[in-house]
Coordinates of C-alpha atoms in Angstrom, one line a residue:
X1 CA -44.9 -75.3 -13.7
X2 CA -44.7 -72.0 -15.7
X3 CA -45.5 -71.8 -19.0
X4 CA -42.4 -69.9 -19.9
X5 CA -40.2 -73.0 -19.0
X6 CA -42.7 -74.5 -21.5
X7 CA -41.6 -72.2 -24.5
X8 CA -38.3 -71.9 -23.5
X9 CA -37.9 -75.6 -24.5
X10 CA -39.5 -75.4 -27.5
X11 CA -37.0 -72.6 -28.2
X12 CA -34.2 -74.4 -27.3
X13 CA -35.3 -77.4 -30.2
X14 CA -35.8 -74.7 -32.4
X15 CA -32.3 -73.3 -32.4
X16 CA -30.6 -76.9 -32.1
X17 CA -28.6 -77.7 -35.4
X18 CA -26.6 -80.3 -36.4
X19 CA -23.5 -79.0 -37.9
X20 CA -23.1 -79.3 -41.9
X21 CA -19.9 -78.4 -44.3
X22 CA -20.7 -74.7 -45.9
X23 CA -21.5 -75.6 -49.5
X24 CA -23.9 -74.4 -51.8
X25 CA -25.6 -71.3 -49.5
X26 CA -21.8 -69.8 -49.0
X27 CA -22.0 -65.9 -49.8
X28 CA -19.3 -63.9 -49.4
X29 CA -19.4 -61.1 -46.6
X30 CA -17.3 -58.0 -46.9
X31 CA -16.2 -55.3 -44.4
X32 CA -18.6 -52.4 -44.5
X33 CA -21.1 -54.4 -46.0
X34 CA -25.0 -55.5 -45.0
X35 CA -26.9 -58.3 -46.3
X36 CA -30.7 -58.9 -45.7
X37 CA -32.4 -62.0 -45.5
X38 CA -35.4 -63.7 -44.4
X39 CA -36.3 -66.6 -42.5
X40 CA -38.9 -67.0 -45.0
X41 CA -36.3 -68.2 -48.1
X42 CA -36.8 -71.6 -49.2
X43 CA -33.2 -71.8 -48.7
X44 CA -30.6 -70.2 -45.5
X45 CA -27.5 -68.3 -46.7
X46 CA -24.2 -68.9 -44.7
X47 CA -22.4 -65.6 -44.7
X48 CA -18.2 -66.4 -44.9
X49 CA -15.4 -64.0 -44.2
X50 CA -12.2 -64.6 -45.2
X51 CA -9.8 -63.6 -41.9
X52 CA -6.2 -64.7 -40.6
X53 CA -5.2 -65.3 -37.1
X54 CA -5.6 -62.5 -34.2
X55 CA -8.1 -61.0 -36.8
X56 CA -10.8 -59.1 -34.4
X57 CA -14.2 -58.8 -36.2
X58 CA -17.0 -56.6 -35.6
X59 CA -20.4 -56.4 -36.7
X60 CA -24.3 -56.5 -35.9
X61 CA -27.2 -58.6 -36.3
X62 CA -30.2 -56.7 -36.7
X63 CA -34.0 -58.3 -36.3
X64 CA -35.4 -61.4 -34.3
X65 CA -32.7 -63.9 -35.0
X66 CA -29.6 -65.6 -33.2
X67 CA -26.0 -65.9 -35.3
X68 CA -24.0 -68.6 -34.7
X69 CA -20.2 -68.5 -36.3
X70 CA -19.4 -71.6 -38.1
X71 CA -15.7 -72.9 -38.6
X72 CA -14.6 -73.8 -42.5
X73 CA -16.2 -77.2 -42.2
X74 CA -19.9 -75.7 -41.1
X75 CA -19.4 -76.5 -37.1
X76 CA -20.5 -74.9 -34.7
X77 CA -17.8 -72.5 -32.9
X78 CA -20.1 -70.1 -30.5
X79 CA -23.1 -68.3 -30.6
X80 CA -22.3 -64.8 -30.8
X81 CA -25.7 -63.3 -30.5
X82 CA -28.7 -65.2 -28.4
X83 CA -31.9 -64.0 -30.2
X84 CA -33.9 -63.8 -27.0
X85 CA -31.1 -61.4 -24.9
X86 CA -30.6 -57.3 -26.5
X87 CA -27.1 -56.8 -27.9
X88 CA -27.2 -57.2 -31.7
X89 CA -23.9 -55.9 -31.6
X90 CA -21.0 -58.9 -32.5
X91 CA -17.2 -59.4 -31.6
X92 CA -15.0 -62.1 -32.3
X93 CA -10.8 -63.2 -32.8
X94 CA -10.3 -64.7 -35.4
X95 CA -8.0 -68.1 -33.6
X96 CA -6.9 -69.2 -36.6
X97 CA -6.3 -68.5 -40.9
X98 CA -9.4 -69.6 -43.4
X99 CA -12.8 -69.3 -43.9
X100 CA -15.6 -68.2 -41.1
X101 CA -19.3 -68.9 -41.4
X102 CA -22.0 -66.5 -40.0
X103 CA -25.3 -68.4 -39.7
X104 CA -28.9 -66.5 -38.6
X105 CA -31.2 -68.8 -36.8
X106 CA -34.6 -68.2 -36.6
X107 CA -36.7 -68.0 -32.7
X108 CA -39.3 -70.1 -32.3
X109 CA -41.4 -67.5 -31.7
X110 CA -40.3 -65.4 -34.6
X111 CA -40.1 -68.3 -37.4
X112 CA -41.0 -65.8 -40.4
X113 CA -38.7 -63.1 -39.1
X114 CA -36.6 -60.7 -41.3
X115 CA -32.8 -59.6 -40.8
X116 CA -29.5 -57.9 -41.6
X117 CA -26.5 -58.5 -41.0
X118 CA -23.4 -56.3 -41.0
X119 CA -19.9 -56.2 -41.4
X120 CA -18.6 -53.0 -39.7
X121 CA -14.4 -54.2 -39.7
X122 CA -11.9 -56.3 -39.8
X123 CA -8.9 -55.2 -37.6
X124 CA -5.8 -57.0 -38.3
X125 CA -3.4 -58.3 -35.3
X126 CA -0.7 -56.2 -36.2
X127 CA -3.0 -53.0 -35.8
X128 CA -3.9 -53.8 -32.0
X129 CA -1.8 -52.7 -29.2
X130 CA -0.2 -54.0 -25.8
X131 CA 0.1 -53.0 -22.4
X132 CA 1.0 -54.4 -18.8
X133 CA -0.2 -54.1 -14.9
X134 CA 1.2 -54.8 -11.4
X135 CA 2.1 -57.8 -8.9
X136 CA 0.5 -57.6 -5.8
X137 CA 0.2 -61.0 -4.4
X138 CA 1.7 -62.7 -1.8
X139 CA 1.3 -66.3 -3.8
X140 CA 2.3 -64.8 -6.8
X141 CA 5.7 -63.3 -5.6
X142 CA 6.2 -66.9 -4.3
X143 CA 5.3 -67.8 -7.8
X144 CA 8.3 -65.6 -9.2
X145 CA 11.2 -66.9 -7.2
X146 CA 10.3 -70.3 -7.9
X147 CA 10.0 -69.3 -11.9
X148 CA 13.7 -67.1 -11.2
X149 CA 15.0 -70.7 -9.9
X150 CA 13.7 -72.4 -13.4
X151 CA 10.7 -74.1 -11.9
X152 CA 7.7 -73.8 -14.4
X153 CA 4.4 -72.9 -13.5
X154 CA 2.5 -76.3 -12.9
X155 CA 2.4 -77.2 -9.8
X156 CA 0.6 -73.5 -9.3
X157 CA -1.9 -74.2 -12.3
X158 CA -2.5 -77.6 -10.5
X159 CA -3.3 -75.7 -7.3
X160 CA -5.9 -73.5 -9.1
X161 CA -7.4 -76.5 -10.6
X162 CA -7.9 -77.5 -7.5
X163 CA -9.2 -74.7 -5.5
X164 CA -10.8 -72.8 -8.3
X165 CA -10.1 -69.1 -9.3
X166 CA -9.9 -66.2 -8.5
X167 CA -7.8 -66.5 -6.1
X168 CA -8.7 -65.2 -2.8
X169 CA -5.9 -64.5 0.5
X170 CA -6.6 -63.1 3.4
X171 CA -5.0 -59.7 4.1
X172 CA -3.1 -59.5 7.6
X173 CA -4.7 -57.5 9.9
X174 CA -8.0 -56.5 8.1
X175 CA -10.6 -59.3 8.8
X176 CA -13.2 -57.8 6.8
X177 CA -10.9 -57.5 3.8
X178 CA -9.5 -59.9 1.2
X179 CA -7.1 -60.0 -1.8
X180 CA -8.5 -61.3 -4.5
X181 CA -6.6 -61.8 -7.9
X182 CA -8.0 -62.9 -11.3
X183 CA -6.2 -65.3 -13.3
X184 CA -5.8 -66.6 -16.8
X185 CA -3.2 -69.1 -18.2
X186 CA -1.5 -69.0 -21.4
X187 CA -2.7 -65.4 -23.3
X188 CA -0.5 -64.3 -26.6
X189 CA -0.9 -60.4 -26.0
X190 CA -3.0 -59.5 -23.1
X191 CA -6.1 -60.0 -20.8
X192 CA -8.6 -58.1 -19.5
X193 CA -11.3 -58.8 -16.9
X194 CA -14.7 -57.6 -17.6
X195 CA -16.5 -56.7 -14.5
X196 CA -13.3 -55.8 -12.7
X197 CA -14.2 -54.2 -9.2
X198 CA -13.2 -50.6 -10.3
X199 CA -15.9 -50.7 -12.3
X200 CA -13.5 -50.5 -15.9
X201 CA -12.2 -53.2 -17.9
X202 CA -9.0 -53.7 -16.5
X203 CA -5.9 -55.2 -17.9
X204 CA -4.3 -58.3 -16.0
X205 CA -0.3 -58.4 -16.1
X206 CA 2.3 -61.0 -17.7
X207 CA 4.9 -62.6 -14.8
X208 CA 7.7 -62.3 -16.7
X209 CA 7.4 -64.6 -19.6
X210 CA 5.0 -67.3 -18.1
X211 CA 2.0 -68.1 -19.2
X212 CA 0.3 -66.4 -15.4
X213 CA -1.4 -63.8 -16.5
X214 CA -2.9 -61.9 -13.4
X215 CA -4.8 -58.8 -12.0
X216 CA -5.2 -58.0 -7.9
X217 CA -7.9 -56.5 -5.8
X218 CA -8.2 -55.3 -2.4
X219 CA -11.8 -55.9 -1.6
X220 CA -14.6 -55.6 1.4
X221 CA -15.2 -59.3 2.5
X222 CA -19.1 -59.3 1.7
X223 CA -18.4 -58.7 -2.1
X224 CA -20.1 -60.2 -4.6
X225 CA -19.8 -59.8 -8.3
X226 CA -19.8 -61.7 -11.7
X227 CA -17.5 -61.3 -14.4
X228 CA -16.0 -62.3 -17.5
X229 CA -12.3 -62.6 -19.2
X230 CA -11.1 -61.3 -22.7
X231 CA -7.8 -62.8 -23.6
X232 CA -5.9 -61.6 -26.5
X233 CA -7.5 -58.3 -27.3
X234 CA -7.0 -54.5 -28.4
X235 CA -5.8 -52.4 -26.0
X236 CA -8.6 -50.0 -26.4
X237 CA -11.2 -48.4 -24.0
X238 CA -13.9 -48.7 -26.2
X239 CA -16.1 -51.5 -24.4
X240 CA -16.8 -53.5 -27.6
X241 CA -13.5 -54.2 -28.8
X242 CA -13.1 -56.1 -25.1
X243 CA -16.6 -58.3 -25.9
X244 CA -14.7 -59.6 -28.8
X245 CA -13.5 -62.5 -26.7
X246 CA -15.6 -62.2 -23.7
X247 CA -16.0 -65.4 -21.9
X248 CA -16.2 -67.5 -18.5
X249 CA -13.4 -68.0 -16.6
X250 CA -12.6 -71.9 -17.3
X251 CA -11.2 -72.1 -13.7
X252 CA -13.8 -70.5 -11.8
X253 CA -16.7 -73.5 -11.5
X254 CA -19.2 -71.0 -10.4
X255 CA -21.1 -69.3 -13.4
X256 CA -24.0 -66.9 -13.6
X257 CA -26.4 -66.2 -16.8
X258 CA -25.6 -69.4 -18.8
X259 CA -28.8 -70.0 -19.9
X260 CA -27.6 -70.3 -23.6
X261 CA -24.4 -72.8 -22.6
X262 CA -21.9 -70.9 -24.5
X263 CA -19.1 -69.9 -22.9
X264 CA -18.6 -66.9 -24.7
X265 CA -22.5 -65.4 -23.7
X266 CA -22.1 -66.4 -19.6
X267 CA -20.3 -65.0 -17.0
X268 CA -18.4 -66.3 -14.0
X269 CA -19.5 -65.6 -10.5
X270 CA -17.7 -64.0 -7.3
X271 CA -18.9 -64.5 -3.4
X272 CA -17.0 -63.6 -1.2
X273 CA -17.7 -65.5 2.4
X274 CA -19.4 -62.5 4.0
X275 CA -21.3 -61.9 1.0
X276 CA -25.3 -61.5 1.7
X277 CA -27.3 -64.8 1.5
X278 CA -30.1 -64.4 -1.6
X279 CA -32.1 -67.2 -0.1
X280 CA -35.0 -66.4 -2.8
X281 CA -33.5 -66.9 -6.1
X282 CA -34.1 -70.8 -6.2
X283 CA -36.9 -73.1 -6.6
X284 CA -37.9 -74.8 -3.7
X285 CA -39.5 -77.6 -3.4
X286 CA -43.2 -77.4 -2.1
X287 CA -43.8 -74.1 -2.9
X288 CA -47.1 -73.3 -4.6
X289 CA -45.8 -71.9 -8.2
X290 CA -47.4 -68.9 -10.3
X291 CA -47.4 -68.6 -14.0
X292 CA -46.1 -66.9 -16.3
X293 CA -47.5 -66.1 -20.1
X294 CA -45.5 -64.0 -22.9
X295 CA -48.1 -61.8 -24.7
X296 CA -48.1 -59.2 -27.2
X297 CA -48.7 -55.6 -26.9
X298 CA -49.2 -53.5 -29.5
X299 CA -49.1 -49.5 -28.7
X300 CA -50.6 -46.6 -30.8
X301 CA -49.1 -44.3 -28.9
X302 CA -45.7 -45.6 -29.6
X303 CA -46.4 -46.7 -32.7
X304 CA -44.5 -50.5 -32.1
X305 CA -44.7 -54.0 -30.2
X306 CA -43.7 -55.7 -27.4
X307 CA -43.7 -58.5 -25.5
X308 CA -45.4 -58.0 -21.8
X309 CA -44.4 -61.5 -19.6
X310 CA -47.2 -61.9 -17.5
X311 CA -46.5 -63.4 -14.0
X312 CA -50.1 -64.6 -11.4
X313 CA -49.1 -66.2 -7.9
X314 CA -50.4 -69.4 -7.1
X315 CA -53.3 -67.2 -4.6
X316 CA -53.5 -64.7 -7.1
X317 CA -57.5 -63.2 -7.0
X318 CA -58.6 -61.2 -9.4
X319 CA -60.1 -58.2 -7.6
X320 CA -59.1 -59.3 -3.3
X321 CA -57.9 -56.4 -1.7
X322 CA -54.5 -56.1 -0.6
X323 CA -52.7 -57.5 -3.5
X324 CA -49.9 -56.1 -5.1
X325 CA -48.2 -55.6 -8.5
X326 CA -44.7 -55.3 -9.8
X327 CA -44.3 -53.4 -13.0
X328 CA -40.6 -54.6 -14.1
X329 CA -38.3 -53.4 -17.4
X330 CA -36.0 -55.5 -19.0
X331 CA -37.9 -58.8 -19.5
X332 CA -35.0 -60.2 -21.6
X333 CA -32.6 -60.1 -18.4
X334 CA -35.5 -60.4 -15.4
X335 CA -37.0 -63.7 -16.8
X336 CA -33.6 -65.2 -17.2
X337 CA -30.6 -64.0 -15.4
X338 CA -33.0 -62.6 -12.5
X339 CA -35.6 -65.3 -12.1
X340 CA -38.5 -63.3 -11.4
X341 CA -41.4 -65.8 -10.9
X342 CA -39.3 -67.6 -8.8
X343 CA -38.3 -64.9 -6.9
X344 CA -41.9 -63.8 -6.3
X345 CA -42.7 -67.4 -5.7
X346 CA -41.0 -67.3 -2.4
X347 CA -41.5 -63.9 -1.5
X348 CA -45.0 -64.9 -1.6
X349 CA -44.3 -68.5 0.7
X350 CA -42.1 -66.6 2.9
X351 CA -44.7 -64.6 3.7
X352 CA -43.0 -61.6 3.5
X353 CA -45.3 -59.6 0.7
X354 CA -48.8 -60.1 0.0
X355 CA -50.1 -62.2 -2.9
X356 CA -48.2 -60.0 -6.0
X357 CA -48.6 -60.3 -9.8
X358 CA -46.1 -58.6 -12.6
X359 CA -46.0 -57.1 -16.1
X360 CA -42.7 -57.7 -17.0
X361 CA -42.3 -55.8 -20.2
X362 CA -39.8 -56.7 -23.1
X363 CA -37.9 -54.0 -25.4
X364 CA -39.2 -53.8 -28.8
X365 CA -35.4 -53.9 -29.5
X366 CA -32.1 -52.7 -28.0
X367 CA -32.1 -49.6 -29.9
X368 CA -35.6 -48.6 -28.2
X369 CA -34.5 -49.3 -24.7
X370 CA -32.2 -46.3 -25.3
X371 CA -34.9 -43.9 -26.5
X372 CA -37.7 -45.3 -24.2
X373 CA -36.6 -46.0 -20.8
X374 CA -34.5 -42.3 -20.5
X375 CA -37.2 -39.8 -18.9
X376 CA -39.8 -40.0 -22.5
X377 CA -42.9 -38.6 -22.0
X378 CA -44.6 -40.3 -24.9
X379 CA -43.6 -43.7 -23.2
X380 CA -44.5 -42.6 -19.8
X381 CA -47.8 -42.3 -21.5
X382 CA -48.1 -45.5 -23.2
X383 CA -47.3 -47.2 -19.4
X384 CA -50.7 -44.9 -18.2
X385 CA -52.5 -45.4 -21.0
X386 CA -52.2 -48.7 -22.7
X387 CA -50.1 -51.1 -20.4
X388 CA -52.2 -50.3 -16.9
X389 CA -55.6 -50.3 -18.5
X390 CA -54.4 -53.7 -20.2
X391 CA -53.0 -54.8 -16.9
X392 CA -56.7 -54.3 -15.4
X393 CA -58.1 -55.9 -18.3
X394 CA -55.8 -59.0 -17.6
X395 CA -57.5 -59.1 -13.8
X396 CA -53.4 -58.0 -12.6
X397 CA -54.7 -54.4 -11.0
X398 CA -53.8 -53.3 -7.6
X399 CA -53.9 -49.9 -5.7
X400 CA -50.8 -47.4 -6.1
X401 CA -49.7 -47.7 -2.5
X402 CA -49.1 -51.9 -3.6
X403 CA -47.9 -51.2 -7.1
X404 CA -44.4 -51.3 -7.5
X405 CA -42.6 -50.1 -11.1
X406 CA -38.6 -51.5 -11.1
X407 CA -35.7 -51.5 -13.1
X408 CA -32.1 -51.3 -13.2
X409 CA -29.9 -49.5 -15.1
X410 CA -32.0 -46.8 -17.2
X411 CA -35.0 -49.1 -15.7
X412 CA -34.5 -47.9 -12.4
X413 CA -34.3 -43.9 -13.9
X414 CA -37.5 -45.3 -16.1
X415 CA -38.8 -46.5 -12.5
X416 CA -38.6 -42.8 -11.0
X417 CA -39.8 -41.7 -13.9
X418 CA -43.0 -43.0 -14.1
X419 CA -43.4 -42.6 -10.3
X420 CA -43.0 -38.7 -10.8
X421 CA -45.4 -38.9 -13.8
X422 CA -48.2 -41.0 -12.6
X423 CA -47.9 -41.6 -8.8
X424 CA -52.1 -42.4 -8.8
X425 CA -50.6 -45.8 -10.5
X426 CA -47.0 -46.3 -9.2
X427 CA -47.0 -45.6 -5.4
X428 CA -43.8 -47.0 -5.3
X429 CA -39.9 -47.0 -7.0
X430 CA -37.8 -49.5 -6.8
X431 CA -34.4 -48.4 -8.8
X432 CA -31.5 -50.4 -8.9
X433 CA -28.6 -48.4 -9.8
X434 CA -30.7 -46.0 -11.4
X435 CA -29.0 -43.9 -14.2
X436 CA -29.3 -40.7 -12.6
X437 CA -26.5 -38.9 -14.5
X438 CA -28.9 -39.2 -17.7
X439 CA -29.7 -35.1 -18.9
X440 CA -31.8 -34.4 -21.9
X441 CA -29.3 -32.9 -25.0
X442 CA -28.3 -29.6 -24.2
X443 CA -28.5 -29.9 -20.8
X444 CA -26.7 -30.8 -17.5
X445 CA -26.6 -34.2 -16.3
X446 CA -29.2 -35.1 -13.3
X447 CA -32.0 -34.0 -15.0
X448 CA -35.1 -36.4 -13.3
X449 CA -33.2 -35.0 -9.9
X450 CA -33.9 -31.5 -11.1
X451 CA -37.4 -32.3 -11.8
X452 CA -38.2 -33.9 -8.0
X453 CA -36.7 -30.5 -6.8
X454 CA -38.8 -28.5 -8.5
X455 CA -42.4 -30.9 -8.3
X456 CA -44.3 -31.1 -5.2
X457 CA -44.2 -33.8 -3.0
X458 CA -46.4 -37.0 -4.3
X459 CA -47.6 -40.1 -2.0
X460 CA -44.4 -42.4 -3.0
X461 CA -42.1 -44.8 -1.6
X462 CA -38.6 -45.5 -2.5
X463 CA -36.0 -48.1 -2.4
X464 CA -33.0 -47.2 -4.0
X465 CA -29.8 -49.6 -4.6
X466 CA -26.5 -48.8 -6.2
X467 CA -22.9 -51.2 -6.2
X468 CA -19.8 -49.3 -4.2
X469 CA -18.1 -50.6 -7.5
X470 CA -19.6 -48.8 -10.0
X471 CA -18.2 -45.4 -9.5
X472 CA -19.2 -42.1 -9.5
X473 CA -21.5 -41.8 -12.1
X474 CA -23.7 -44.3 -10.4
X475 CA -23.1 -44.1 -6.9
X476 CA -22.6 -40.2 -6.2
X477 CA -25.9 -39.3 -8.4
X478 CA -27.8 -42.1 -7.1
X479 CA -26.7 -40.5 -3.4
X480 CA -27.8 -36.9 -4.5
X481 CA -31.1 -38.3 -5.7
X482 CA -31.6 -39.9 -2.2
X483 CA -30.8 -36.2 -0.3
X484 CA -33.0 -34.3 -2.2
X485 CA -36.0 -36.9 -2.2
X486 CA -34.9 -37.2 1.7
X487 CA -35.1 -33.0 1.9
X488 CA -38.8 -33.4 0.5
X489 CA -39.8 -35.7 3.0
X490 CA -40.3 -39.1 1.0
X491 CA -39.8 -42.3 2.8
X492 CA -36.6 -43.3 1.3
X493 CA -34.3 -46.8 2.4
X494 CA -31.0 -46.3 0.4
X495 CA -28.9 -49.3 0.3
X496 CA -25.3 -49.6 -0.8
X497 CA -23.4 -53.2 -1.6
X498 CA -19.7 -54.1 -2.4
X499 CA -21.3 -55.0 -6.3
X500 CA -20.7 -53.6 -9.6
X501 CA -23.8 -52.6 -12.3
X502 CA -24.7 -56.4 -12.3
X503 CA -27.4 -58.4 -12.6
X504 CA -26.0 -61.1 -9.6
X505 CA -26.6 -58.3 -7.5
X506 CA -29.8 -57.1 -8.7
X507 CA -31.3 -60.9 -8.0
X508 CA -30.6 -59.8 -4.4
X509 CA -31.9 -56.7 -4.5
X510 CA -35.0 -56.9 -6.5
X511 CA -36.7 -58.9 -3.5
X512 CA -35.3 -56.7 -0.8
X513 CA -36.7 -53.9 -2.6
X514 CA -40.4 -55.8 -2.6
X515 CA -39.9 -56.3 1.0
X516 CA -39.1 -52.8 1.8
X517 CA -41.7 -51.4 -0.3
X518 CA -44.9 -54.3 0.2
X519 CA -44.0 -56.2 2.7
X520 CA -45.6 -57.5 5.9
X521 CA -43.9 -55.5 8.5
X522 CA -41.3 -54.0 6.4
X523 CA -39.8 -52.0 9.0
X524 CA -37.3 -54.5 9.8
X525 CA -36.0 -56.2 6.6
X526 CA -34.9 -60.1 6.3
X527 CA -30.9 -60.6 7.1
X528 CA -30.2 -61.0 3.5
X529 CA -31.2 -57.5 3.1
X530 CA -28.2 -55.9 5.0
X531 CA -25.7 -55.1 3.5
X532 CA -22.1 -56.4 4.2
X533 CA -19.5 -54.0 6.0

């Protein structure tokens, strides 16, 4: 068994708390005000706002601590930040008048831990506006005769109860195509689905007075995509007035990322029938399983510390030839929402790469992500300098031509990166929706694509992967990365999927990436590999 399922439980103890009536500790929290505490007090404060109904609150937690928010009596409502994942950033509504409690809990692993927390605003109900969207659905337009004859909506909620939503139609006359439409019942002002396909935050539509609120997509029958639903929110643009009330779809009995069991931090999930098979996500019984430590690496160069998750296969041998490595970012999504280990695990049993450790390297915070994974020489130094050297130290080294340095997001633009930098470690990139519209200040976006134009060619191998729903900025710079490194003669497989910037889909892709890159006769990749049409 992995030793990170090991401290993962202890965790989980750690953070469980029995709810108790806010008493002595109350202090008073004010917008535009920050309070700093420490895990080390002989005594915990609980912060408490004062807020009426429809009141949306923002705010941020900063340091190695969860918040829970409390209800007047000291119970548990949600957790609104998970210690372990990045955001530090908070939203809530306010669902009713009184008090609100906002509790810190300490990690298990950071028991002596400092913090702040921060009231940015309170926006009032009256201050946040409303808007509408359009009917599209076949069983929807059924829906409104029956509601213009003074039927109620029941008998269609019972339906949904039934067969789960969203709700998904076939469209006459396009086999690979469906309609699907995402529901919520009984919203005051409005709803929005995060995760929509069109790659926004889009706003679902009252029928007429009901309470069907709803939202309708034309979309390729191998999508696959998770999501989540923010009823009663500002109409606003700005992405963090929508995470206010973020939360799984209570219909939809298919979730994704619920490690932490609250509602409000998971997501719902979206397959599609055609949808690719990820047959290596789940444990399977029988198969020899790896380990996986969390240790601490401190870096002079970057003058900070983080946690490196360090992953040996059952065959693992320090020294054999033909091993390989995977150098991952993002350990706070790829030991949780992508299960790495377990990935590599079957990869491994499969058959399909060779025996393959990982350094799975953790964020010193979310604030450092955004200054270290962007093209930063000074990092790229610390991964050639410290991390590898350590790496070899820990008995994890393989050649270039089997190392393989991912990420997603700005890891996959941090993946490039490092392969342009140091290609005598990485021999190989494995981006997933790569942030390849990322220029330095001052100058024009597409700067990393710039610099492989202008650099000679170096002995690497790419696999790139970007989500047809995640627009331009992804898609069409992740296509012009692929057609220049294509014009300098680098092996390149560029895949595209009917998938938004999302973690479901980067589970898929992360192994189909390995295979391309280290497998055993990766000429011809495994069926779950292709992509839908």
């Amino acid at each position: 068994m992995h030793t990170f399922n090991q401290w993962g439980c202890v965790l989980a103890l750690a953070l469980w708390v029995s709810g108790s009536a806010m008493a002595s500790t109350d202090t008073r929290l004010q917008p535009g005000q920050t309070v700093n505490a420490s895990f080390t007090q002989a005594q915990q404060p609980t912060w408490t706002v004062q807020l009426k109904a429809g009141d949306l609150v923002q705010g941020r937690l900063q340091g190695d601590a969860s918040l829970r928010l409390l209800d007047a009596q000291g119970q548990a409502l949600r957790l609104l930040i998970d210690g372990q994942d990045q955001p530090r950033e908070f939203i809530f509504i306010a669902e009713r008048d009184g008090a609100y409690g906002l509790r810190a809990e300490a990690l298990a692993s950071r028991p002596q831990a400092a913090y702040a927390l921060s009231l940015k605003q309170v926006i009032s109900a009256s201050e946040q506006k409303r808007t509408a969207a359009p009917l599209q659905s076949p069983t929807l337009r059924e829906l409104q005769q029956q509601l213009a004859q003074g039927a109620t909506s029941e008998g269609f909620w019972q339906a949904r109860q039934q067969q789960g939503t969203p709700m998904v139609e076939a469209v006459a006359g396009q086999p690979g195509v469906a309609l699907v439409t995402f529901l919520w019942r009984g919203a005051r002002h409005n709803v929005r689905v995060f995760g929509a396909p069109s790659g926004n935050h889009d706003e679902l539509q009252r029928l007429g007075d009901s309470d069907v609120w709803f939202r309708s997509y034309l979309l390729p029958a191998s999508a696959r995509l998770s999501y989540q639903m923010a009823p009663d929110v500002p109409a606003s643009d700005d992405r963090r007035m929508i995470l206010a009330s973020t939360q799984r779809d209570p219909l939809n009995p298919n979730s994704f990322a619920d490690g932490s069991g609250d509602p409000y931090l998971s997501r719902s999930r979206l397959e599609l029938p055609a949808a690719p098979a990820q047959p290596w996500v789940a444990e399977r019984l029988g198969v020899a399983r790896g380990t996986l430590e969390r240790k601490v690496l401190s870096s002079k160069l970057l003058g900070n510390q983080r946690d490196v998750y360090l992953y040996r296969p059952a065959q693992w041998q320090t020294g054999a030839k033909g091993q390989g490595l995977l150098v991952l970012f993002d350990a706070h999504a790829y030991t949780r929402q992508v299960p790495t280990p377990t990935i590599l695990d079957n990869l491994i049993a499969d058959g399909l790469i060779p025996p393959t450790a990982a350094l799975i390297i953790a964020n010193p915070s979310d604030l450092s992500r955004q200054q270290e994974l962007p093209p930063n020489p000074q990092f790229a130094r610390f991964m050639a300098e410290e991390l590898m050297p350590w790496a070899r130290q820990q008995g994890v080294a393989a050649s270039a031509q089997r190392t393989v340095v991912a990420g997603s997001s700005y890891g996959g633009l941090a993946s490039a990166y490092m392969g342009l930098k140091y290609p005598e470690l990485f021999g190989n990139v494995l981006s997933m929706s790569g942030s390849y519209w990322w220029g330095r200040e001052g100058e024009e976006p597409g700067w990393l694509t710039r610099e492989y134009v202008k650099a000679p060619k170096q002995p690497l191998r790419f696999y790139l992967q970007s989500g047809l729903f995640e627009g331009p900025k992804i898609l069409d710079t992740n296509r012009h990365l692929r057609d220049v490194l294509l014009a300098k003669g680098y092996p390149v497989e560029q895949v595209e999927y009917p998938a938004g910037h999302d973690y479901l889909q980067w589970r898929g892709s992360l192994p189909c990436g390995l295979i391309s890159l280290i497998g055993k006769g990766r000429a011809t990749l495994a069926q779950a590999c292709v992509p839908g049409r």
